[in-house]
């Protein structure tokens, strides 16, 4: 009998906590974007790996993207909606195994506090909400000091016209 009030109190605390967290958390998935599609529509347009990264917030393995070592002139666009995100002139070799940039194309990338301090700030496409990667404060000091560490599978490269 004495444990019943404890169980009720315990249940109330955790049920209130979880519903409050759900209301307070603002994730890319519940924001309004110019391009919105159902999971079924995204799955029909994206590869399985693109869907996992862009729509489910996954991370591709380090050194798996050919875009990591691509230094041709051009622009990197969102693989889901083709919004221009990064310019090749702002790309650098961070040695981390992911394409890295010291700045974004202003207004085309949205930022959101990540789940833990280690992962830094999350980056999303501002047009469709696709998860791109994270930004850290260990980039080139001569420019912005930022390292936008981006999943190559979340990007498409458009070379400059010759």
PDB file of C-alpha atoms in Angstrom:
ATOM      1  CA  UNK A   1       0.000   0.000   0.000  1.00  0.00           C
ATOM      2  CA  UNK A   2       2.805   2.398   0.852  1.00  0.00           C
ATOM      3  CA  UNK A   3       4.394   1.880  -2.561  1.00  0.00           C
ATOM      4  CA  UNK A   4       1.268   2.872  -4.496  1.00  0.00           C
ATOM      5  CA  UNK A   5       1.670   6.656  -3.924  1.00  0.00           C
ATOM      6  CA  UNK A   6       5.335   6.370  -4.907  1.00  0.00           C
ATOM      7  CA  UNK A   7       4.459   4.553  -8.137  1.00  0.00           C
ATOM      8  CA  UNK A   8       1.775   7.137  -9.001  1.00  0.00           C
ATOM      9  CA  UNK A   9       4.151  10.031  -8.301  1.00  0.00           C
ATOM     10  CA  UNK A  10       6.928   8.365 -10.304  1.00  0.00           C
ATOM     11  CA  UNK A  11       4.557   7.807 -13.260  1.00  0.00           C
ATOM     12  CA  UNK A  12       3.330  11.396 -13.201  1.00  0.00           C
ATOM     13  CA  UNK A  13       6.845  12.821 -13.179  1.00  0.00           C
ATOM     14  CA  UNK A  14       7.951  10.804 -16.175  1.00  0.00           C
ATOM     15  CA  UNK A  15       4.744  11.259 -18.163  1.00  0.00           C
ATOM     16  CA  UNK A  16       4.871  15.038 -17.636  1.00  0.00           C
ATOM     17  CA  UNK A  17       8.555  15.163 -18.480  1.00  0.00           C
ATOM     18  CA  UNK A  18       8.171  13.312 -21.760  1.00  0.00           C
ATOM     19  CA  UNK A  19       5.204  15.351 -22.984  1.00  0.00           C
ATOM     20  CA  UNK A  20       6.958  18.602 -22.066  1.00  0.00           C
ATOM     21  CA  UNK A  21      10.049  17.505 -23.948  1.00  0.00           C
ATOM     22  CA  UNK A  22       7.967  16.712 -27.001  1.00  0.00           C
ATOM     23  CA  UNK A  23       6.351  20.173 -26.961  1.00  0.00           C
ATOM     24  CA  UNK A  24       9.636  22.013 -26.356  1.00  0.00           C
ATOM     25  CA  UNK A  25      11.791  20.199 -28.867  1.00  0.00           C
ATOM     26  CA  UNK A  26      11.938  21.903 -32.251  1.00  0.00           C
ATOM     27  CA  UNK A  27      13.377  19.496 -34.758  1.00  0.00           C
ATOM     28  CA  UNK A  28      13.835  19.824 -38.493  1.00  0.00           C
ATOM     29  CA  UNK A  29      11.094  17.251 -38.972  1.00  0.00           C
ATOM     30  CA  UNK A  30       8.351  19.382 -37.384  1.00  0.00           C
ATOM     31  CA  UNK A  31       9.256  22.782 -38.865  1.00  0.00           C
ATOM     32  CA  UNK A  32       7.596  24.137 -41.979  1.00  0.00           C
ATOM     33  CA  UNK A  33       9.727  24.062 -45.132  1.00  0.00           C
ATOM     34  CA  UNK A  34       9.108  25.233 -48.699  1.00  0.00           C
ATOM     35  CA  UNK A  35       9.546  21.650 -49.933  1.00  0.00           C
ATOM     36  CA  UNK A  36       7.635  19.059 -47.921  1.00  0.00           C
ATOM     37  CA  UNK A  37       7.001  15.464 -48.907  1.00  0.00           C
ATOM     38  CA  UNK A  38       5.896  12.278 -47.239  1.00  0.00           C
ATOM     39  CA  UNK A  39       8.421   9.601 -46.325  1.00  0.00           C
ATOM     40  CA  UNK A  40       7.062   7.506 -49.201  1.00  0.00           C
ATOM     41  CA  UNK A  41       7.724  10.354 -51.666  1.00  0.00           C
ATOM     42  CA  UNK A  42      11.256  10.916 -50.335  1.00  0.00           C
ATOM     43  CA  UNK A  43      11.971   7.164 -50.485  1.00  0.00           C
ATOM     44  CA  UNK A  44      10.886   7.107 -54.125  1.00  0.00           C
ATOM     45  CA  UNK A  45      13.283   9.966 -54.999  1.00  0.00           C
ATOM     46  CA  UNK A  46      16.329   9.254 -52.820  1.00  0.00           C
ATOM     47  CA  UNK A  47      18.665   6.285 -52.508  1.00  0.00           C
ATOM     48  CA  UNK A  48      18.349   4.269 -49.295  1.00  0.00           C
ATOM     49  CA  UNK A  49      21.541   5.905 -47.936  1.00  0.00           C
ATOM     50  CA  UNK A  50      20.371   9.410 -48.896  1.00  0.00           C
ATOM     51  CA  UNK A  51      17.051   8.789 -47.160  1.00  0.00           C
ATOM     52  CA  UNK A  52      18.829   7.501 -44.026  1.00  0.00           C
ATOM     53  CA  UNK A  53      21.063  10.583 -43.850  1.00  0.00           C
ATOM     54  CA  UNK A  54      18.811  13.359 -45.159  1.00  0.00           C
ATOM     55  CA  UNK A  55      15.468  12.301 -43.709  1.00  0.00           C
ATOM     56  CA  UNK A  56      16.489  10.263 -40.644  1.00  0.00           C
ATOM     57  CA  UNK A  57      19.558  12.229 -39.502  1.00  0.00           C
ATOM     58  CA  UNK A  58      22.096   9.482 -40.151  1.00  0.00           C
ATOM     59  CA  UNK A  59      25.813   9.827 -40.830  1.00  0.00           C
ATOM     60  CA  UNK A  60      27.697   8.190 -43.687  1.00  0.00           C
ATOM     61  CA  UNK A  61      30.975   6.401 -42.929  1.00  0.00           C
ATOM     62  CA  UNK A  62      34.073   8.617 -42.953  1.00  0.00           C
ATOM     63  CA  UNK A  63      36.078   8.578 -46.200  1.00  0.00           C
ATOM     64  CA  UNK A  64      33.164   6.992 -48.121  1.00  0.00           C
ATOM     65  CA  UNK A  65      32.185   9.991 -50.265  1.00  0.00           C
ATOM     66  CA  UNK A  66      34.031  10.861 -53.480  1.00  0.00           C
ATOM     67  CA  UNK A  67      33.035  14.480 -52.782  1.00  0.00           C
ATOM     68  CA  UNK A  68      35.469  14.570 -49.839  1.00  0.00           C
ATOM     69  CA  UNK A  69      38.431  14.910 -52.226  1.00  0.00           C
ATOM     70  CA  UNK A  70      36.632  16.867 -54.957  1.00  0.00           C
ATOM     71  CA  UNK A  71      38.151  20.338 -55.358  1.00  0.00           C
ATOM     72  CA  UNK A  72      36.800  21.307 -58.782  1.00  0.00           C
ATOM     73  CA  UNK A  73      35.118  24.716 -59.153  1.00  0.00           C
ATOM     74  CA  UNK A  74      31.379  24.590 -58.727  1.00  0.00           C
ATOM     75  CA  UNK A  75      28.571  24.521 -56.202  1.00  0.00           C
ATOM     76  CA  UNK A  76      27.270  21.830 -53.837  1.00  0.00           C
ATOM     77  CA  UNK A  77      23.485  21.510 -53.724  1.00  0.00           C
ATOM     78  CA  UNK A  78      21.087  19.564 -51.517  1.00  0.00           C
ATOM     79  CA  UNK A  79      20.677  16.069 -52.963  1.00  0.00           C
ATOM     80  CA  UNK A  80      16.971  16.140 -52.059  1.00  0.00           C
ATOM     81  CA  UNK A  81      15.766  19.530 -53.349  1.00  0.00           C
ATOM     82  CA  UNK A  82      18.753  20.984 -55.288  1.00  0.00           C
ATOM     83  CA  UNK A  83      19.079  24.133 -53.138  1.00  0.00           C
ATOM     84  CA  UNK A  84      22.632  25.584 -53.430  1.00  0.00           C
ATOM     85  CA  UNK A  85      24.312  25.125 -50.037  1.00  0.00           C
ATOM     86  CA  UNK A  86      28.111  25.494 -50.349  1.00  0.00           C
ATOM     87  CA  UNK A  87      30.556  26.976 -52.866  1.00  0.00           C
ATOM     88  CA  UNK A  88      33.670  25.047 -53.880  1.00  0.00           C
ATOM     89  CA  UNK A  89      35.832  28.073 -53.060  1.00  0.00           C
ATOM     90  CA  UNK A  90      34.872  27.576 -49.395  1.00  0.00           C
ATOM     91  CA  UNK A  91      35.747  23.863 -49.321  1.00  0.00           C
ATOM     92  CA  UNK A  92      38.887  22.616 -47.585  1.00  0.00           C
ATOM     93  CA  UNK A  93      40.496  19.291 -46.724  1.00  0.00           C
ATOM     94  CA  UNK A  94      39.844  18.823 -43.011  1.00  0.00           C
ATOM     95  CA  UNK A  95      41.297  15.313 -42.939  1.00  0.00           C
ATOM     96  CA  UNK A  96      38.137  14.052 -41.203  1.00  0.00           C
ATOM     97  CA  UNK A  97      36.796  12.027 -44.134  1.00  0.00           C
ATOM     98  CA  UNK A  98      33.764  14.210 -44.822  1.00  0.00           C
ATOM     99  CA  UNK A  99      33.425  17.171 -47.207  1.00  0.00           C
ATOM    100  CA  UNK A 100      34.194  20.283 -45.169  1.00  0.00           C
ATOM    101  CA  UNK A 101      33.463  23.957 -45.795  1.00  0.00           C
ATOM    102  CA  UNK A 102      34.320  27.103 -43.850  1.00  0.00           C
ATOM    103  CA  UNK A 103      31.010  28.825 -44.674  1.00  0.00           C
ATOM    104  CA  UNK A 104      27.547  28.238 -46.135  1.00  0.00           C
ATOM    105  CA  UNK A 105      25.539  30.038 -48.784  1.00  0.00           C
ATOM    106  CA  UNK A 106      23.670  32.427 -46.488  1.00  0.00           C
ATOM    107  CA  UNK A 107      19.977  31.735 -46.019  1.00  0.00           C
ATOM    108  CA  UNK A 108      20.111  28.238 -47.528  1.00  0.00           C
ATOM    109  CA  UNK A 109      21.275  26.324 -44.448  1.00  0.00           C
ATOM    110  CA  UNK A 110      19.390  26.127 -41.147  1.00  0.00           C
ATOM    111  CA  UNK A 111      21.084  25.445 -37.823  1.00  0.00           C
ATOM    112  CA  UNK A 112      19.772  23.570 -34.814  1.00  0.00           C
ATOM    113  CA  UNK A 113      21.375  22.641 -31.512  1.00  0.00           C
ATOM    114  CA  UNK A 114      22.348  18.967 -31.661  1.00  0.00           C
ATOM    115  CA  UNK A 115      21.657  16.240 -29.138  1.00  0.00           C
ATOM    116  CA  UNK A 116      25.068  16.496 -27.459  1.00  0.00           C
ATOM    117  CA  UNK A 117      27.987  18.907 -27.190  1.00  0.00           C
ATOM    118  CA  UNK A 118      30.346  16.548 -29.013  1.00  0.00           C
ATOM    119  CA  UNK A 119      28.298  16.643 -32.213  1.00  0.00           C
ATOM    120  CA  UNK A 120      28.092  20.435 -32.346  1.00  0.00           C
ATOM    121  CA  UNK A 121      25.317  22.281 -34.134  1.00  0.00           C
ATOM    122  CA  UNK A 122      23.252  20.344 -36.675  1.00  0.00           C
ATOM    123  CA  UNK A 123      22.885  21.695 -40.190  1.00  0.00           C
ATOM    124  CA  UNK A 124      19.770  21.209 -42.308  1.00  0.00           C
ATOM    125  CA  UNK A 125      18.761  22.361 -45.760  1.00  0.00           C
ATOM    126  CA  UNK A 126      16.633  25.462 -45.159  1.00  0.00           C
ATOM    127  CA  UNK A 127      14.381  24.530 -48.099  1.00  0.00           C
ATOM    128  CA  UNK A 128      13.493  20.876 -47.377  1.00  0.00           C
ATOM    129  CA  UNK A 129      14.854  20.250 -43.858  1.00  0.00           C
ATOM    130  CA  UNK A 130      17.226  17.510 -44.983  1.00  0.00           C
ATOM    131  CA  UNK A 131      19.959  16.677 -42.442  1.00  0.00           C
ATOM    132  CA  UNK A 132      23.349  17.704 -43.851  1.00  0.00           C
ATOM    133  CA  UNK A 133      25.851  17.330 -41.012  1.00  0.00           C
ATOM    134  CA  UNK A 134      27.282  19.482 -38.222  1.00  0.00           C
ATOM    135  CA  UNK A 135      29.284  22.668 -37.731  1.00  0.00           C
ATOM    136  CA  UNK A 136      32.266  22.835 -35.382  1.00  0.00           C
ATOM    137  CA  UNK A 137      34.599  25.628 -34.233  1.00  0.00           C
ATOM    138  CA  UNK A 138      37.812  23.951 -35.396  1.00  0.00           C
ATOM    139  CA  UNK A 139      37.957  25.173 -39.002  1.00  0.00           C
ATOM    140  CA  UNK A 140      40.562  27.387 -40.705  1.00  0.00           C
ATOM    141  CA  UNK A 141      41.462  30.273 -38.398  1.00  0.00           C
ATOM    142  CA  UNK A 142      42.452  32.434 -41.391  1.00  0.00           C
ATOM    143  CA  UNK A 143      38.827  32.509 -42.597  1.00  0.00           C
ATOM    144  CA  UNK A 144      35.826  31.800 -40.345  1.00  0.00           C
ATOM    145  CA  UNK A 145      37.212  29.268 -37.861  1.00  0.00           C
ATOM    146  CA  UNK A 146      34.209  27.070 -38.710  1.00  0.00           C
ATOM    147  CA  UNK A 147      34.188  23.523 -40.079  1.00  0.00           C
ATOM    148  CA  UNK A 148      30.913  22.572 -41.689  1.00  0.00           C
ATOM    149  CA  UNK A 149      31.319  18.773 -41.688  1.00  0.00           C
ATOM    150  CA  UNK A 150      28.824  17.524 -44.263  1.00  0.00           C
ATOM    151  CA  UNK A 151      27.690  14.086 -45.401  1.00  0.00           C
ATOM    152  CA  UNK A 152      28.671  13.747 -49.059  1.00  0.00           C
ATOM    153  CA  UNK A 153      25.570  11.651 -49.754  1.00  0.00           C
ATOM    154  CA  UNK A 154      23.457  14.682 -48.766  1.00  0.00           C
ATOM    155  CA  UNK A 155      25.081  16.730 -51.552  1.00  0.00           C
ATOM    156  CA  UNK A 156      25.271  16.837 -55.314  1.00  0.00           C
ATOM    157  CA  UNK A 157      28.105  18.683 -57.015  1.00  0.00           C
ATOM    158  CA  UNK A 158      27.351  20.988 -59.946  1.00  0.00           C
ATOM    159  CA  UNK A 159      30.600  21.907 -61.751  1.00  0.00           C
ATOM    160  CA  UNK A 160      31.075  25.471 -62.953  1.00  0.00           C
ATOM    161  CA  UNK A 161      30.451  26.053 -66.647  1.00  0.00           C
ATOM    162  CA  UNK A 162      33.737  26.319 -68.536  1.00  0.00           C
TER     163      UNK A 162
END
